[in-house]
PDB file of C-alpha atoms in Angstrom:
ATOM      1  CA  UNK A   1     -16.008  19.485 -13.085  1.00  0.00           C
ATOM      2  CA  UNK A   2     -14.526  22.300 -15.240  1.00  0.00           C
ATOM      3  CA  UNK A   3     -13.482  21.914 -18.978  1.00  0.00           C
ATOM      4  CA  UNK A   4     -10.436  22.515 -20.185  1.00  0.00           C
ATOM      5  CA  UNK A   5     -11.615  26.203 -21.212  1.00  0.00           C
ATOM      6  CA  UNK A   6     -13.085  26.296 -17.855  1.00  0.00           C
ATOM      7  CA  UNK A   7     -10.011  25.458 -15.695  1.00  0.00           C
ATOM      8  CA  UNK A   8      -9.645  28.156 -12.603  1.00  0.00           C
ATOM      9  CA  UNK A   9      -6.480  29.954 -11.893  1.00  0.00           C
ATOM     10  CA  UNK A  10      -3.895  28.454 -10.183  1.00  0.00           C
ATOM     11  CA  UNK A  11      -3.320  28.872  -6.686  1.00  0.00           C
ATOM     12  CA  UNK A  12       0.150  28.749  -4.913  1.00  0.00           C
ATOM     13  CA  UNK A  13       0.006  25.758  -2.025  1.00  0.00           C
ATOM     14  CA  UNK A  14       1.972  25.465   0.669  1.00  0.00           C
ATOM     15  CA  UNK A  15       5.281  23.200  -0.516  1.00  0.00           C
ATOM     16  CA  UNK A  16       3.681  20.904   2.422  1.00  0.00           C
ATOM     17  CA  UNK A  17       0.074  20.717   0.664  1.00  0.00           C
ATOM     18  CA  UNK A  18       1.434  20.233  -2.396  1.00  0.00           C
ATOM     19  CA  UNK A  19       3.731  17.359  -1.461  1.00  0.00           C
ATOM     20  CA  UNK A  20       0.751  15.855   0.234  1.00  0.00           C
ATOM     21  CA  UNK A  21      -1.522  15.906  -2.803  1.00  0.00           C
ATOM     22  CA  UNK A  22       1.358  14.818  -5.604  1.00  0.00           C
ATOM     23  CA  UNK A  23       1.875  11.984  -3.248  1.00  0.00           C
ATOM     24  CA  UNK A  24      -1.764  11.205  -3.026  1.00  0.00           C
ATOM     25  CA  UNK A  25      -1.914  11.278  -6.763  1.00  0.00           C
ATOM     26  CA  UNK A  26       0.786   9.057  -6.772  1.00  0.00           C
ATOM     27  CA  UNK A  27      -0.356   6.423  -5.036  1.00  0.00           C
ATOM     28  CA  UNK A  28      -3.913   6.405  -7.474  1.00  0.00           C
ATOM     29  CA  UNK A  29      -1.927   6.642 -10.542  1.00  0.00           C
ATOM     30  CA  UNK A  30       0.014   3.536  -9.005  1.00  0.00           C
ATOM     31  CA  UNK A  31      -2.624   1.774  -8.294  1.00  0.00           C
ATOM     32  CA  UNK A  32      -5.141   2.601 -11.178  1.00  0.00           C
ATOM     33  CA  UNK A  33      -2.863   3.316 -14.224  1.00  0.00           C
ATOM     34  CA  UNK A  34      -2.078   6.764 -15.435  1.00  0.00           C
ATOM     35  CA  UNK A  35      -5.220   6.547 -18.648  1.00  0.00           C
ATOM     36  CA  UNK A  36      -7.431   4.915 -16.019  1.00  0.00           C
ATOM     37  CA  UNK A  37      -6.999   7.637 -13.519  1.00  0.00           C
ATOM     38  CA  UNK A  38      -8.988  10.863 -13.355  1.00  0.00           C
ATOM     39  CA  UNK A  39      -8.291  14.154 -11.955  1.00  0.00           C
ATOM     40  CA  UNK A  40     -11.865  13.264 -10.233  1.00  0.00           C
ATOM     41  CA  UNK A  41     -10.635   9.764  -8.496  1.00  0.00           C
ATOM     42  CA  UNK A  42      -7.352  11.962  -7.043  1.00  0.00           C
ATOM     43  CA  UNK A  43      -9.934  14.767  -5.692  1.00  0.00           C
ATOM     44  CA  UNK A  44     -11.766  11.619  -4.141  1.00  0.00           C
ATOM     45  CA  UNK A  45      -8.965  10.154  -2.330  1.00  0.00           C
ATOM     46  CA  UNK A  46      -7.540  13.379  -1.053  1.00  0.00           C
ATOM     47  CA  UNK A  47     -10.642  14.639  -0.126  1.00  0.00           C
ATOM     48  CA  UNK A  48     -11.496  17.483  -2.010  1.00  0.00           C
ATOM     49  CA  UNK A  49     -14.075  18.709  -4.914  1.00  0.00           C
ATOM     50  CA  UNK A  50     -12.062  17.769  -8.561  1.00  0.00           C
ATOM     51  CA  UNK A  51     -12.590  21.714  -8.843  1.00  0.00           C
ATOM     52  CA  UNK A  52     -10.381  22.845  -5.922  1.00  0.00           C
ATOM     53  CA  UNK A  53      -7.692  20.602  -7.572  1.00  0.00           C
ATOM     54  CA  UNK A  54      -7.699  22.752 -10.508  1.00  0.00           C
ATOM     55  CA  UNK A  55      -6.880  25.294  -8.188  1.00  0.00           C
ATOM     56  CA  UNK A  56      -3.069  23.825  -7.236  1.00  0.00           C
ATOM     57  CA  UNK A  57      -2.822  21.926 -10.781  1.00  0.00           C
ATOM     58  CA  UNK A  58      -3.962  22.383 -14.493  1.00  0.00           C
ATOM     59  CA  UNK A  59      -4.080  18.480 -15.188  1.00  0.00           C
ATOM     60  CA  UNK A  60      -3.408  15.339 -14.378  1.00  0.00           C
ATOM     61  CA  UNK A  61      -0.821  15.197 -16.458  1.00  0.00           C
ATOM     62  CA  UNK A  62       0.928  17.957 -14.971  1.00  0.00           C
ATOM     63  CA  UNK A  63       0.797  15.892 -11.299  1.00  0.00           C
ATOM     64  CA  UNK A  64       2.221  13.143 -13.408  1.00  0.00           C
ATOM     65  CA  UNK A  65       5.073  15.433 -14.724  1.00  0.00           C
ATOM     66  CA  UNK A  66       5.878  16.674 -11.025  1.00  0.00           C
ATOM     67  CA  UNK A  67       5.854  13.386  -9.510  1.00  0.00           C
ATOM     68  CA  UNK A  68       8.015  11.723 -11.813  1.00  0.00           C
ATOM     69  CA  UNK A  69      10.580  14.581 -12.721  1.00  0.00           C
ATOM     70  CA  UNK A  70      10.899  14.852  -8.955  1.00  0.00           C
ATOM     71  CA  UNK A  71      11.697  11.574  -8.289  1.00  0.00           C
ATOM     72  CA  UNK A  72      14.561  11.717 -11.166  1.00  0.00           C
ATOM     73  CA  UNK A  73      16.052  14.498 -10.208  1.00  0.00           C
ATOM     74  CA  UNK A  74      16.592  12.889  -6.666  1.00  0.00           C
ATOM     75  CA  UNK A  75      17.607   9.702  -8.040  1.00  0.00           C
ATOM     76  CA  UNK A  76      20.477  11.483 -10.198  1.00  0.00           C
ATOM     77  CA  UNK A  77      21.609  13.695  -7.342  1.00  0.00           C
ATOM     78  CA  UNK A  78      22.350  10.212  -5.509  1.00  0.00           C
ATOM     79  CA  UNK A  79      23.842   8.590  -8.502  1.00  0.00           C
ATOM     80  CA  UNK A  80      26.027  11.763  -9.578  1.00  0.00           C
ATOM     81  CA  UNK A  81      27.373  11.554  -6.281  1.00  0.00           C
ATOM     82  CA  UNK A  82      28.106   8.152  -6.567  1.00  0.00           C
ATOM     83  CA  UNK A  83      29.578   7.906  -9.818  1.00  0.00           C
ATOM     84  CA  UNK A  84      31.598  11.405  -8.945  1.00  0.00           C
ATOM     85  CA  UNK A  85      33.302   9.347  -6.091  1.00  0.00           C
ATOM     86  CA  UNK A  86      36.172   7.297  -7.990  1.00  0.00           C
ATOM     87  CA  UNK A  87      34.735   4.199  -6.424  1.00  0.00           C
ATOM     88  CA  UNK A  88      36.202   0.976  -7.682  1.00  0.00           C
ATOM     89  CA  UNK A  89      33.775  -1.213  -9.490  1.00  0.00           C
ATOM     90  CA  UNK A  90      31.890  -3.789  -6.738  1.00  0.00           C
ATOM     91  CA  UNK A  91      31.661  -0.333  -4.060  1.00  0.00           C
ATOM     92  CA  UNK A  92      29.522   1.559  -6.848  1.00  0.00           C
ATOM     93  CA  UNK A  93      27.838  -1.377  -7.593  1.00  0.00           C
ATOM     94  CA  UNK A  94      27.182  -1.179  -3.859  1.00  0.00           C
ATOM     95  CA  UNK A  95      26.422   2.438  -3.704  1.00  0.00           C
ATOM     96  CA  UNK A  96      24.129   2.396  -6.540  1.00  0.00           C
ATOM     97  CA  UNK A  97      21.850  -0.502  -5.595  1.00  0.00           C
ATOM     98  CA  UNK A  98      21.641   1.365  -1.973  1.00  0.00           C
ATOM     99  CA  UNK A  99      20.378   4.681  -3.166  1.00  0.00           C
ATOM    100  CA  UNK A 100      17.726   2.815  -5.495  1.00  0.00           C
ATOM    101  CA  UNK A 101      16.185   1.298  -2.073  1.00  0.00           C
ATOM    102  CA  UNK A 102      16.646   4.547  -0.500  1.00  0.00           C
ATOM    103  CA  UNK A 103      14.664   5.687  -3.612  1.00  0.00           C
ATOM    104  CA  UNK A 104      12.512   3.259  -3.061  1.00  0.00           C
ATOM    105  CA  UNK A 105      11.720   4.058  -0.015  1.00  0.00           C
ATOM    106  CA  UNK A 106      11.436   7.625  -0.556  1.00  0.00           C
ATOM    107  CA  UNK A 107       9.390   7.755  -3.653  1.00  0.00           C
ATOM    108  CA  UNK A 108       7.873   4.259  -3.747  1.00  0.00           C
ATOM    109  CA  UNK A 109       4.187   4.924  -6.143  1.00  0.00           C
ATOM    110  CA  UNK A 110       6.528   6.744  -8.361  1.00  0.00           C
ATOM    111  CA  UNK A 111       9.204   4.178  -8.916  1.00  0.00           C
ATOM    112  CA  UNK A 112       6.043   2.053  -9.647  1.00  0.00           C
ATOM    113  CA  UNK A 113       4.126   4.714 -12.151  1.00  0.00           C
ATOM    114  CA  UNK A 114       7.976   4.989 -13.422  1.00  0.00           C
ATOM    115  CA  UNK A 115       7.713   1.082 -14.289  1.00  0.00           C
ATOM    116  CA  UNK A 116       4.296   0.693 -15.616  1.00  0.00           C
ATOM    117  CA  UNK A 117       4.037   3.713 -17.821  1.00  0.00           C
ATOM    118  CA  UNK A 118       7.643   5.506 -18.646  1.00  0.00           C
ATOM    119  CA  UNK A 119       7.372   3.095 -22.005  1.00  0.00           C
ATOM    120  CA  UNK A 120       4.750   4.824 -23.805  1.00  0.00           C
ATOM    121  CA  UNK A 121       4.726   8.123 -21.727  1.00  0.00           C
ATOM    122  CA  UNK A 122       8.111   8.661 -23.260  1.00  0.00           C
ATOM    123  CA  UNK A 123       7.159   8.592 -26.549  1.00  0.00           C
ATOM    124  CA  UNK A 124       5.500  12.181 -25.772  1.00  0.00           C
ATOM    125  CA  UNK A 125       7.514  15.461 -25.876  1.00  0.00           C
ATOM    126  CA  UNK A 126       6.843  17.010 -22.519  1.00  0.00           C
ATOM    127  CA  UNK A 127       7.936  13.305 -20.717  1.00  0.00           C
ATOM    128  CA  UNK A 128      10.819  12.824 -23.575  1.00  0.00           C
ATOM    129  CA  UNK A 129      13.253  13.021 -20.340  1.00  0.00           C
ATOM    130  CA  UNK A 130      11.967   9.789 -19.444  1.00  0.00           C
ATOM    131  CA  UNK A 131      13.675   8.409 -22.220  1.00  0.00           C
ATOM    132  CA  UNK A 132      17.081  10.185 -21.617  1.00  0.00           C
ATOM    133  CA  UNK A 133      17.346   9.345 -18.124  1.00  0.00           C
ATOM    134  CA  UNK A 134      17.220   5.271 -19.240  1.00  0.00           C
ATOM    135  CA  UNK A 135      20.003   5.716 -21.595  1.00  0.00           C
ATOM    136  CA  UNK A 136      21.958   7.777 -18.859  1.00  0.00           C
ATOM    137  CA  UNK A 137      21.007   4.747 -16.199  1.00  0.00           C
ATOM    138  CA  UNK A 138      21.784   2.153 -18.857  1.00  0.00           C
ATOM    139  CA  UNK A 139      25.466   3.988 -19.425  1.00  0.00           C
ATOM    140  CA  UNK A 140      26.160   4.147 -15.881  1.00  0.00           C
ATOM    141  CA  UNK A 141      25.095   0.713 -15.251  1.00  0.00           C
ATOM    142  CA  UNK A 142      27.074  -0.937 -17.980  1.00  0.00           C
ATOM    143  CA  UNK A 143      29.704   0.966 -17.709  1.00  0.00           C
ATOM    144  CA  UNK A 144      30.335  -0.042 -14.381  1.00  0.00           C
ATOM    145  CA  UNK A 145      30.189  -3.831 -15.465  1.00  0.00           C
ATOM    146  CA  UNK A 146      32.423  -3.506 -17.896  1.00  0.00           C
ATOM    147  CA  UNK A 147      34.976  -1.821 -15.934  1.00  0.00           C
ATOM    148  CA  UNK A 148      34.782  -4.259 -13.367  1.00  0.00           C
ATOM    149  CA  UNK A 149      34.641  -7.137 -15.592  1.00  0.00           C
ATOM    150  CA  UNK A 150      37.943  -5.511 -17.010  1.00  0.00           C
ATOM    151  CA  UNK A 151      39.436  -4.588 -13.631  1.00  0.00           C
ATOM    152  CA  UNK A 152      39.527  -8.424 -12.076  1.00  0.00           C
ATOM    153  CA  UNK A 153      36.669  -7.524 -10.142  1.00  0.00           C
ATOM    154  CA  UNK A 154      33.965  -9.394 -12.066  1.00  0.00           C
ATOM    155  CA  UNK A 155      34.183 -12.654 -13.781  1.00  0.00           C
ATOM    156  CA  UNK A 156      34.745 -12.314 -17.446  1.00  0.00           C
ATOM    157  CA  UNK A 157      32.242 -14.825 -18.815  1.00  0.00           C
ATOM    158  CA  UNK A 158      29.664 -12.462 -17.635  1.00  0.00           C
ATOM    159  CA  UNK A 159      26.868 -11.288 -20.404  1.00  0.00           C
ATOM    160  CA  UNK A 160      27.141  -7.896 -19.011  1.00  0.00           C
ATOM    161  CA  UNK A 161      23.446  -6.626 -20.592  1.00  0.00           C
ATOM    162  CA  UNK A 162      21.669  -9.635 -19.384  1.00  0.00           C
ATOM    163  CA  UNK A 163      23.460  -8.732 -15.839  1.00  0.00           C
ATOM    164  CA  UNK A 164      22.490  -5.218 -15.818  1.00  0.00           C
ATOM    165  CA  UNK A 165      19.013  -6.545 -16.817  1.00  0.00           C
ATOM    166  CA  UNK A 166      18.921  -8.950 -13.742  1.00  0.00           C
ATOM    167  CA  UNK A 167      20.710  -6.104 -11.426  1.00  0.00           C
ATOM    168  CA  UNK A 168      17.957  -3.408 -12.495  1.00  0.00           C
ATOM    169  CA  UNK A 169      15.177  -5.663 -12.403  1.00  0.00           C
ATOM    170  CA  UNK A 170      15.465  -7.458  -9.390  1.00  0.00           C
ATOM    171  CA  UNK A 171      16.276  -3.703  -8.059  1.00  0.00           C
ATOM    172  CA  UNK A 172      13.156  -1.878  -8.779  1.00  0.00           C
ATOM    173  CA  UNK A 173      10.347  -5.084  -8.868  1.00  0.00           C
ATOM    174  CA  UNK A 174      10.635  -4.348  -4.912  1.00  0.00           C
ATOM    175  CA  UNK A 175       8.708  -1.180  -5.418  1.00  0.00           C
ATOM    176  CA  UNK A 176       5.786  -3.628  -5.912  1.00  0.00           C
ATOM    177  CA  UNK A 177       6.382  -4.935  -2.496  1.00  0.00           C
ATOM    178  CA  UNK A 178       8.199  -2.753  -0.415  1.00  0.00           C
ATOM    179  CA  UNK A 179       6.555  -0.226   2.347  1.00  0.00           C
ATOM    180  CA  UNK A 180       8.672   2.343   4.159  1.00  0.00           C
ATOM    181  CA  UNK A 181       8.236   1.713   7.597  1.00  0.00           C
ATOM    182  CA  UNK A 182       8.508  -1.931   7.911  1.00  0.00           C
ATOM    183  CA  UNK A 183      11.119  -4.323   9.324  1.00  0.00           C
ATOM    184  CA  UNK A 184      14.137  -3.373   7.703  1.00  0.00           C
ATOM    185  CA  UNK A 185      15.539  -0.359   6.362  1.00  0.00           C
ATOM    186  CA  UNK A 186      16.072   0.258   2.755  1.00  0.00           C
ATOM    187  CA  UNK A 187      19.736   0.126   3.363  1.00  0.00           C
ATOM    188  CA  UNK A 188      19.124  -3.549   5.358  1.00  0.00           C
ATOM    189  CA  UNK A 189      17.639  -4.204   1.889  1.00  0.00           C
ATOM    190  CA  UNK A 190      19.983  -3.560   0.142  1.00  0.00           C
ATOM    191  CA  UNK A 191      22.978  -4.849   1.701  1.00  0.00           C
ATOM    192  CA  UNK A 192      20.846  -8.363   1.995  1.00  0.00           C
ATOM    193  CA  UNK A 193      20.006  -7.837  -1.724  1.00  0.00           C
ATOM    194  CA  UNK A 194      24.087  -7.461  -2.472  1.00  0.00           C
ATOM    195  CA  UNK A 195      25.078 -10.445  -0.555  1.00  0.00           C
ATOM    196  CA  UNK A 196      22.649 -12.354  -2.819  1.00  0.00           C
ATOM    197  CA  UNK A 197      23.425 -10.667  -6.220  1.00  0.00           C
ATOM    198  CA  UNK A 198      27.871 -10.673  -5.385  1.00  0.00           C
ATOM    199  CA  UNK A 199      28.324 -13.374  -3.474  1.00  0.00           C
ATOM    200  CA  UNK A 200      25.093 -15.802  -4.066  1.00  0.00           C
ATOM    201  CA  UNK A 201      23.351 -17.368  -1.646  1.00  0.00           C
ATOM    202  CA  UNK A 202      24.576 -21.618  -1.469  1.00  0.00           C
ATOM    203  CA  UNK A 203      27.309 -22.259   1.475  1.00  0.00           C
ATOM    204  CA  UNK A 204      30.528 -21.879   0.465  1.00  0.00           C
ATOM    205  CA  UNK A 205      32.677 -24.963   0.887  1.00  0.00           C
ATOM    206  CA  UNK A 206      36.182 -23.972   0.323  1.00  0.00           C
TER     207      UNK A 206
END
C-alpha cells in the first residue's frame, strides 16, 4: 500500500462510483469504528487493491469527511425547510422527527458513524462543523419546546432539555436497528414513533 509520500493522483469517478464506494466505506466505518478502520479493510469490502482507492480518495479521513458533511448538508436542507414553514409547535415537532427517519433511511451507516464518533472527531479542525451543527440542532430543538410549552401546546411542567434529550435519542438509536427496505416506511416510523412520544401509548379513558 502507498505511503503518504507515495499516494497516486487522484482520479475523477463517476458521481455513481463514488457514491457506491463512500457508502461502502460507510458501512465499515459503522461497523468497525473510524481508528479501527483502514483504508485497506474499505478496498477489501468494495473489492478493489487499497492502491486503486488512492486513486478516487487521499485518505480515509477524507471518505469520512464526505460521508458525514453529506449527510448534514441533507439533513439541514430538510430542517431549513421545516423550520422556514411557520409551523405551529406539535406540526414541526412532527416534521422534524419525519425527516430524521427519512434521514435515516437515506443515510443510515452515517447517522451511526455520526453517533459513535462526532464526540471526539469534533474536537479536530477539519470536522469542527460537527460541533456547530449540534448547537444549531440543539437551538432548533429547544426552541421549538419552548415555544410550544409557551403556546398551550405542551404541558408546562415539562423539563424541556431532558425532553429534547429523550426526543433526539429515541430518534436516532433507530439507526442501530433500522434497514431501508423493510416493513414500514420511514415515514410509517415516524408517525408510529409520534403517536408514542405526543400522545403515549396507555388507553385513554376519558
Amino acid at each position: 500500500m502507498p505511503t503518504h509520500s507515495q499516494k497516486k493522483p487522484q482520479v475523477t469517478a463517476s458521481p455513481q462510483r463514488r457514491r457506491e464506494l463512500l457508502d461502502t466505506a460507510a458501512e465499515v466505518f459503522a461497523a468497525q469504528g473510524y481508528n479501527a478502520t483502514t483504508v485497506r479493510k474499505i478496498a477489501d469490502a468494495a473489492g478493489m487493491l487499497a492502491g486503486s482507492l488512492y486513486y478516487h480518495f487521499d485518505s480515509k479521513e477524507s471518505m469520512l469527511d464526505e460521508i458525514l458533511s453529506t449527510f448534514l448538508t441533507e439533513l439541514w436542507e430538510g430542517y431549513d425547510t421545516v423550520l422556514a414553514s411557520s409551523l405551529g409547535p406539535r406540526e414541526t415537532i412532527e416534521a422534524l422527527v419525519t425527516e430524521s427517519f427519512r434521514e435515516i433511511d437515506r443515510h443510515r451507516a452515517a447517522v451511526a458513524i455520526y453517533q459513535k464518533e462526532s464526540r471526539h472527531l469534533s474536537a479536530q479542525p477539519r470536522f469542527h462543523y460537527l460541533a456547530d451543527s449540534q448547537t444549531k440542532f440543539e437551538k432548533a430543538w429547544l426552541g421549538t419546546l419552548e415555544r410550544g410549552v409557551a403556546d398551550g401546546i405542551f404541558r408546562d411542567e415539562l423539563d424541556i432539555r431532558l425532553t429534547y434529550r429523550f426526543v433526539r435519542d429515541t430518534v436516532w438509536v433507530a439507526a442501530s436497528w433500522y434497514r431501508p427496505g423493510g416493513q414500514h416506511s420511514p415515514e410509517e416510523i415516524a408517525r408510529q414513533y409520534l403517536s408514542m412520544v405526543l400522545d403515549g401509548i396507555a388507553v385513554r379513558t376519558e
